[in-house]
């Protein structure tokens, strides 16, 4: 096993909510029973079984059904996601034994399984809600992770003058990959390699095969010149820097795919000034007066860029929702949860869309960011950061 200061084992952070594993394991079983997934008898038996396994081995193995049902509740408990209406539609893939052969450190096997995840989630454009669950941390051995905030992301190359070619949101990851020996082509949309690490080992990087990285070129329904801007985005997001905290276990690699809401791309990724910052180009194409804020050129450009994203994904046959639909579904979800006697943890600033917020039904509502288990928790960034935050 090799360690160098650059690649010090990344600690798996323990959360302040941490309770003894046995307590959380029991809570999970009780919750599944309370939600009608198993009888009181079976729950009792399962709790005893877990306690015995924990006493003997210091950990326990969850059943596939516990992982499936528990992951759905983790999603439902997450305060950041507007798409929770579909929480019962989440599918899980059991990858816990991937890479477990040999010495138990097989980065290539993890990589193959992650590629397979992308192919399954893509599903020919009808994007699936898919979570792949890899080996959890054990007392003697923290689980593997990837350094990428998402499985598919574009590189950001810092230039000598401080500007960035590509996505400024991934400069640190790009530089980390370069330190490992990765070389990108230097274009605006180079797909980053996956950086895979077992704690205590040097990370390894792997380039994704092109067929696992579907993308959409952005054109506009009314402006033929729009296509010449050369904008594009990957077809769907796959969050890969969250730990699934389930029944006292921590799954450190649990990539989650879903479809996009158009505002995430049009009103954030391609338009934020600290991301692709494309509004000035769009505005110029539209012939807007960009000399003064008061012409509202940014607002007009933002709207057309978002419309172009929606149009392009539709035309390419790739699942995407608009923010009006997404917020209406969210409110339906809240109401359904209320009927089931549950509250709906939500972070207003994450639920209100990045544009036209006041035209959506969530604007007038108030939310609480309560944190319940099971849940997803962000990994610490694998490189030192002033705030200790995560990339992405
Ligand atoms: N906002 C992130 C992005 O633009 C993705 C976050 C998850 N979004 C989702 N629709 N599941 O890539």
Coordinates of C-alpha atoms and ligand atoms in Angstrom, one line a residue:
X1 CA 0.0 0.0 0.0
X2 CA 1.4 3.4 -1.0
X3 CA 0.7 6.7 0.6
X4 CA 2.2 10.1 -0.3
X5 CA 1.3 13.4 1.3
X6 CA -0.5 14.4 -1.8
X7 CA -2.7 11.4 -1.6
X8 CA -3.2 11.1 2.1
X9 CA -6.2 8.8 2.9
X10 CA -9.3 10.9 2.8
X11 CA -11.0 10.6 6.1
X12 CA -14.7 9.6 6.0
X13 CA -16.3 12.3 8.0
X14 CA -18.5 11.3 10.8
X15 CA -21.6 13.4 11.1
X16 CA -22.7 15.1 14.4
X17 CA -25.9 13.1 14.2
X18 CA -24.0 9.8 14.7
X19 CA -25.7 7.3 16.9
X20 CA -24.4 3.8 17.6
X21 CA -24.8 1.6 14.6
X22 CA -27.2 -0.8 16.4
X23 CA -29.5 2.1 17.3
X24 CA -29.7 3.3 13.7
X25 CA -30.0 -0.2 12.3
X26 CA -33.0 -0.8 14.6
X27 CA -34.5 2.6 13.7
X28 CA -34.4 1.7 10.0
X29 CA -36.1 -1.6 10.6
X30 CA -38.8 0.1 12.8
X31 CA -39.3 2.7 10.1
X32 CA -39.7 0.1 7.4
X33 CA -42.2 -1.7 9.6
X34 CA -44.1 1.5 10.3
X35 CA -44.3 2.2 6.6
X36 CA -45.9 -1.2 6.1
X37 CA -42.9 -3.1 4.6
X38 CA -42.6 -5.8 7.2
X39 CA -44.7 -7.2 10.0
X40 CA -43.9 -6.5 13.7
X41 CA -42.8 -10.2 14.1
X42 CA -40.4 -10.0 11.2
X43 CA -39.1 -6.6 12.4
X44 CA -38.3 -8.1 15.8
X45 CA -36.5 -11.0 14.3
X46 CA -34.5 -8.7 12.0
X47 CA -33.5 -6.4 14.8
X48 CA -32.2 -9.4 16.8
X49 CA -30.3 -10.7 13.8
X50 CA -28.7 -7.3 13.2
X51 CA -27.7 -7.0 16.8
X52 CA -26.1 -10.5 16.8
X53 CA -24.2 -9.8 13.6
X54 CA -23.0 -6.4 14.9
X55 CA -21.8 -8.0 18.2
X56 CA -19.9 -10.6 16.3
X57 CA -18.4 -8.6 13.4
X58 CA -18.7 -4.9 14.3
X59 CA -20.9 -4.3 11.3
X60 CA -23.8 -5.9 9.4
X61 CA -25.0 -6.6 5.9
X62 CA -28.2 -5.0 4.8
X63 CA -30.6 -6.9 2.5
X64 CA -31.2 -5.6 -1.0
X65 CA -34.7 -4.7 -0.1
X66 CA -33.5 -2.7 2.9
X67 CA -31.1 -0.9 0.6
X68 CA -33.8 -0.2 -1.9
X69 CA -36.5 1.0 0.6
X70 CA -34.0 2.8 2.7
X71 CA -32.5 4.7 -0.2
X72 CA -35.9 5.8 -1.2
X73 CA -36.5 7.2 2.3
X74 CA -33.0 8.8 2.2
X75 CA -34.1 10.7 -1.0
X76 CA -37.4 11.6 0.6
X77 CA -35.6 13.0 3.6
X78 CA -33.2 15.1 1.5
X79 CA -33.9 18.8 1.7
X80 CA -32.1 19.8 -1.4
X81 CA -34.1 18.0 -4.1
X82 CA -37.1 19.3 -6.0
X83 CA -37.7 16.0 -7.7
X84 CA -38.8 14.0 -4.6
X85 CA -42.3 13.5 -6.0
X86 CA -40.8 10.4 -7.7
X87 CA -39.1 9.0 -4.6
X88 CA -40.9 5.7 -4.9
X89 CA -39.6 5.3 -8.4
X90 CA -35.9 5.1 -7.4
X91 CA -34.2 1.9 -8.4
X92 CA -31.1 0.6 -6.7
X93 CA -28.2 -1.5 -8.1
X94 CA -26.3 -3.7 -5.6
X95 CA -22.6 -3.1 -6.3
X96 CA -21.4 -3.9 -2.8
X97 CA -19.3 -6.8 -3.9
X98 CA -17.8 -5.1 -7.0
X99 CA -14.0 -5.0 -6.6
X100 CA -14.1 -7.3 -3.6
X101 CA -12.1 -10.1 -5.2
X102 CA -8.3 -10.5 -5.0
X103 CA -6.9 -8.0 -2.4
X104 CA -10.2 -6.2 -2.4
X105 CA -8.9 -3.1 -4.0
X106 CA -9.9 -3.2 -7.6
X107 CA -10.3 0.3 -9.0
X108 CA -10.8 -1.0 -12.5
X109 CA -13.7 -3.1 -11.4
X110 CA -15.3 -0.1 -9.8
X111 CA -14.8 1.9 -12.9
X112 CA -16.5 -0.7 -15.1
X113 CA -19.5 -0.8 -12.7
X114 CA -19.7 3.0 -12.8
X115 CA -19.7 3.0 -16.6
X116 CA -22.4 0.4 -16.5
X117 CA -24.3 2.7 -14.2
X118 CA -24.2 5.5 -16.7
X119 CA -25.4 3.2 -19.5
X120 CA -28.3 1.9 -17.4
X121 CA -29.3 5.4 -16.3
X122 CA -29.2 6.8 -19.8
X123 CA -31.6 4.2 -21.0
X124 CA -31.6 5.5 -24.6
X125 CA -32.7 9.0 -23.4
X126 CA -35.5 7.9 -21.1
X127 CA -33.4 8.7 -18.1
X128 CA -33.9 6.4 -15.1
X129 CA -33.8 7.3 -11.4
X130 CA -30.9 5.1 -10.5
X131 CA -28.7 4.7 -7.4
X132 CA -25.8 2.3 -7.4
X133 CA -24.6 1.2 -4.0
X134 CA -21.0 0.1 -3.5
X135 CA -19.3 -1.3 -0.5
X136 CA -20.0 0.6 2.8
X137 CA -17.3 1.6 5.2
X138 CA -16.4 -1.1 7.7
X139 CA -14.8 -0.5 11.1
X140 CA -11.5 -1.7 9.8
X141 CA -11.8 -0.3 6.3
X142 CA -13.5 2.8 5.0
X143 CA -15.3 2.4 1.7
X144 CA -14.1 3.6 -1.7
X145 CA -15.1 6.9 -3.2
X146 CA -14.6 9.0 -6.4
X147 CA -13.2 12.5 -6.3
X148 CA -15.7 13.7 -8.9
X149 CA -18.7 15.7 -7.8
X150 CA -20.6 14.0 -10.7
X151 CA -19.7 11.1 -12.8
X152 CA -19.9 13.2 -15.9
X153 CA -18.5 16.7 -15.7
X154 CA -16.4 19.0 -18.0
X155 CA -12.8 20.0 -17.1
X156 CA -11.9 23.5 -16.2
X157 CA -8.4 24.6 -17.2
X158 CA -7.0 27.6 -15.4
X159 CA -5.0 29.8 -17.7
X160 CA -2.0 32.0 -16.9
X161 CA -4.2 35.2 -16.9
X162 CA -6.6 33.6 -14.4
X163 CA -9.4 32.9 -16.8
X164 CA -10.7 29.4 -17.3
X165 CA -11.3 27.3 -20.4
X166 CA -14.2 24.9 -19.7
X167 CA -16.1 24.7 -16.4
X168 CA -14.7 27.0 -13.7
X169 CA -16.6 24.8 -11.2
X170 CA -14.2 21.9 -11.7
X171 CA -10.8 23.6 -11.8
X172 CA -9.6 21.8 -8.6
X173 CA -10.7 18.4 -9.8
X174 CA -9.1 19.1 -13.2
X175 CA -5.8 20.0 -11.5
X176 CA -5.9 17.0 -9.2
X177 CA -6.5 14.8 -12.2
X178 CA -3.6 16.4 -14.0
X179 CA -1.3 15.9 -11.0
X180 CA -2.2 12.2 -11.3
X181 CA -1.0 12.3 -14.9
X182 CA -4.2 12.9 -16.8
X183 CA -4.0 15.1 -19.9
X184 CA -7.1 16.7 -21.4
X185 CA -7.4 18.1 -24.9
X186 CA -7.9 21.6 -23.6
X187 CA -11.3 22.3 -25.1
X188 CA -14.3 23.9 -23.5
X189 CA -16.1 20.5 -23.1
X190 CA -13.5 17.9 -22.2
X191 CA -15.1 15.2 -20.1
X192 CA -13.1 14.6 -16.9
X193 CA -11.8 11.2 -16.1
X194 CA -13.2 9.4 -13.0
X195 CA -10.8 9.6 -10.1
X196 CA -11.3 6.5 -8.0
X197 CA -9.8 6.0 -4.6
X198 CA -9.8 3.5 -1.8
X199 CA -8.7 5.3 1.4
X200 CA -5.0 4.7 2.0
X201 CA -4.3 4.0 -1.6
X202 CA -3.3 6.3 -4.4
X203 CA -6.2 7.4 -6.5
X204 CA -6.4 6.1 -10.1
X205 CA -8.0 7.9 -13.0
X206 CA -10.0 6.4 -15.9
X207 CA -11.3 8.0 -19.0
X208 CA -15.0 7.4 -19.7
X209 CA -15.8 5.8 -23.0
X210 CA -17.7 8.2 -25.3
X211 CA -20.8 6.0 -25.5
X212 CA -21.3 6.3 -21.7
X213 CA -21.4 10.1 -22.0
X214 CA -24.5 11.2 -24.0
X215 CA -24.6 14.9 -24.6
X216 CA -27.0 17.4 -26.1
X217 CA -26.1 20.2 -28.5
X218 CA -28.0 23.4 -27.7
X219 CA -30.1 25.0 -30.4
X220 CA -33.0 27.5 -30.2
X221 CA -36.5 26.9 -31.6
X222 CA -36.6 30.4 -33.3
X223 CA -33.0 31.6 -33.6
X224 CA -31.0 29.5 -36.1
X225 CA -27.7 31.4 -35.1
X226 CA -28.0 29.9 -31.6
X227 CA -26.4 26.6 -32.7
X228 CA -23.3 28.4 -33.8
X229 CA -22.5 29.3 -30.2
X230 CA -21.5 25.6 -29.8
X231 CA -23.1 25.2 -26.4
X232 CA -23.8 21.7 -25.1
X233 CA -24.3 19.8 -21.9
X234 CA -24.3 16.2 -20.7
X235 CA -27.7 14.5 -20.9
X236 CA -28.3 13.9 -17.2
X237 CA -26.6 14.5 -13.8
X238 CA -25.1 11.7 -11.7
X239 CA -24.2 13.0 -8.2
X240 CA -21.2 11.1 -7.0
X241 CA -19.9 13.0 -3.9
X242 CA -22.7 12.1 -1.5
X243 CA -22.5 9.4 1.2
X244 CA -25.6 7.4 1.7
X245 CA -26.2 7.1 5.4
X246 CA -28.5 4.2 6.0
X247 CA -29.2 2.2 9.1
X248 CA -25.9 3.2 10.7
X249 CA -23.9 2.2 7.6
X250 CA -22.1 4.7 5.4
X251 CA -22.0 4.0 1.7
X252 CA -19.2 6.2 0.5
X253 CA -19.8 5.5 -3.2
X254 CA -23.4 5.8 -4.2
X255 CA -23.8 7.6 -7.5
X256 CA -27.4 8.9 -8.1
X257 CA -28.7 9.7 -11.6
X258 CA -31.9 11.5 -12.5
X259 CA -33.1 13.8 -15.2
X260 CA -32.5 17.5 -15.4
X261 CA -34.7 20.5 -14.8
X262 CA -34.0 22.9 -17.6
X263 CA -33.1 25.8 -15.3
X264 CA -30.1 23.9 -13.8
X265 CA -28.4 24.0 -17.2
X266 CA -29.8 27.2 -18.8
X267 CA -30.0 29.4 -15.6
X268 CA -27.0 28.0 -13.8
X269 CA -24.4 25.8 -15.5
X270 CA -24.2 27.7 -18.7
X271 CA -25.0 31.2 -17.4
X272 CA -23.6 31.7 -13.9
X273 CA -20.7 34.2 -14.0
X274 CA -18.5 31.7 -12.1
X275 CA -19.5 28.9 -14.5
X276 CA -19.7 29.0 -18.3
X277 CA -20.9 32.7 -18.2
X278 CA -22.5 32.5 -21.7
X279 CA -25.1 35.3 -21.3
X280 CA -23.0 38.0 -22.9
X281 CA -22.6 35.8 -26.1
X282 CA -26.3 34.9 -26.1
X283 CA -27.3 38.6 -25.7
X284 CA -25.0 39.6 -28.5
X285 CA -26.6 37.1 -30.8
X286 CA -30.0 38.5 -29.9
X287 CA -28.7 42.0 -30.7
X288 CA -29.4 43.3 -27.2
X289 CA -27.9 46.4 -25.7
X290 CA -25.4 45.0 -23.2
X291 CA -23.9 48.4 -22.2
X292 CA -26.3 48.9 -19.3
X293 CA -27.9 46.5 -16.8
X294 CA -31.2 48.5 -17.2
X295 CA -31.8 47.0 -20.6
X296 CA -32.4 43.7 -18.8
X297 CA -30.3 42.0 -21.4
X298 CA -29.2 39.3 -18.9
X299 CA -32.8 38.5 -18.0
X300 CA -33.8 38.2 -21.7
X301 CA -30.7 36.2 -22.6
X302 CA -31.3 33.9 -19.6
X303 CA -34.8 33.1 -20.7
X304 CA -33.9 32.3 -24.3
X305 CA -31.0 30.2 -23.2
X306 CA -33.2 28.2 -20.8
X307 CA -35.8 27.8 -23.6
X308 CA -33.1 26.6 -25.9
X309 CA -32.0 24.0 -23.4
X310 CA -35.6 22.7 -23.0
X311 CA -36.1 22.6 -26.8
X312 CA -32.8 20.9 -27.5
X313 CA -33.3 18.1 -24.9
X314 CA -36.9 17.5 -26.2
X315 CA -35.6 17.4 -29.8
X316 CA -32.9 14.9 -28.9
X317 CA -35.4 12.7 -27.0
X318 CA -33.8 13.2 -23.7
X319 CA -35.8 13.4 -20.5
X320 CA -35.9 16.8 -19.0
X321 CA -38.6 18.8 -17.0
X322 CA -39.3 22.5 -16.9
X323 CA -39.3 24.4 -13.6
X324 CA -43.1 25.0 -13.6
X325 CA -43.8 21.3 -13.9
X326 CA -41.1 20.4 -11.3
X327 CA -42.4 22.9 -8.7
X328 CA -46.0 21.8 -9.2
X329 CA -45.0 18.1 -8.7
X330 CA -43.0 19.2 -5.6
X331 CA -46.1 20.8 -4.1
X332 CA -48.1 17.6 -4.9
X333 CA -45.4 15.7 -3.1
X334 CA -45.6 17.9 0.0
X335 CA -49.4 17.4 0.1
X336 CA -49.1 13.7 -0.3
X337 CA -46.5 13.6 2.5
X338 CA -48.8 15.6 4.8
X339 CA -51.6 13.0 4.2
X340 CA -49.2 10.3 5.1
X341 CA -48.5 12.1 8.4
X342 CA -45.0 13.2 7.4
X343 CA -43.4 16.6 7.1
X344 CA -41.4 17.5 4.0
X345 CA -37.9 18.6 4.7
X346 CA -36.9 21.2 2.1
X347 CA -34.4 24.0 1.6
X348 CA -36.3 26.9 0.1
X349 CA -33.2 28.3 -1.7
X350 CA -32.7 24.9 -3.4
X351 CA -36.3 24.3 -4.3
X352 CA -37.1 27.7 -5.8
X353 CA -35.9 27.6 -9.4
X354 CA -33.0 29.8 -10.5
X355 CA -35.3 31.8 -12.8
X356 CA -39.0 32.9 -12.6
X357 CA -39.1 31.9 -9.0
X358 CA -42.1 34.0 -8.2
X359 CA -44.2 32.5 -11.0
X360 CA -44.0 29.0 -9.4
X361 CA -46.1 27.7 -6.5
X362 CA -43.1 27.1 -4.2
X363 CA -42.3 30.8 -4.0
X364 CA -45.1 31.6 -1.4
X365 CA -44.4 28.6 0.7
X366 CA -42.1 28.2 3.7
X367 CA -39.9 25.2 4.3
X368 CA -37.7 23.7 7.0
X369 CA -34.4 22.1 6.5
X370 CA -34.9 19.3 9.0
X371 CA -32.3 16.6 8.8
X372 CA -33.6 13.1 9.3
X373 CA -31.9 9.7 8.7
X374 CA -31.6 7.9 6.4
X375 CA -30.1 10.6 4.2
X376 CA -27.4 11.7 1.8
X377 CA -24.4 13.7 3.2
X378 CA -21.7 15.4 1.2
X379 CA -18.2 14.0 1.2
X380 CA -15.4 16.3 2.3
X381 CA -13.4 17.6 -0.7
X382 CA -10.5 15.3 -1.3
X383 CA -8.2 18.3 -1.6
X384 CA -7.6 20.9 1.1
X385 CA -10.1 23.8 0.8
X386 CA -10.4 27.0 3.0
X387 CA -14.0 26.2 3.8
X388 CA -13.8 22.4 3.9
X389 CA -16.6 22.3 1.4
X390 CA -17.1 20.0 -1.5
X391 CA -16.5 20.5 -5.2
X392 CA -19.4 21.0 -7.6
Ligands
LIG1 N1 -27.5 21.0 -10.5 C1 -26.6 19.9 -10.8 C2 -26.2 20.1 -12.3 O1 -26.5 21.1 -12.9 C3 -27.4 18.6 -10.7 C4 -28.1 18.4 -9.3 C5 -29.1 17.3 -9.4 N2 -30.1 17.6 -10.3 C6 -31.1 16.7 -10.7 N3 -31.9 17.1 -11.6 N4 -31.1 15.5 -10.2 O2 -25.5 19.3 -12.8

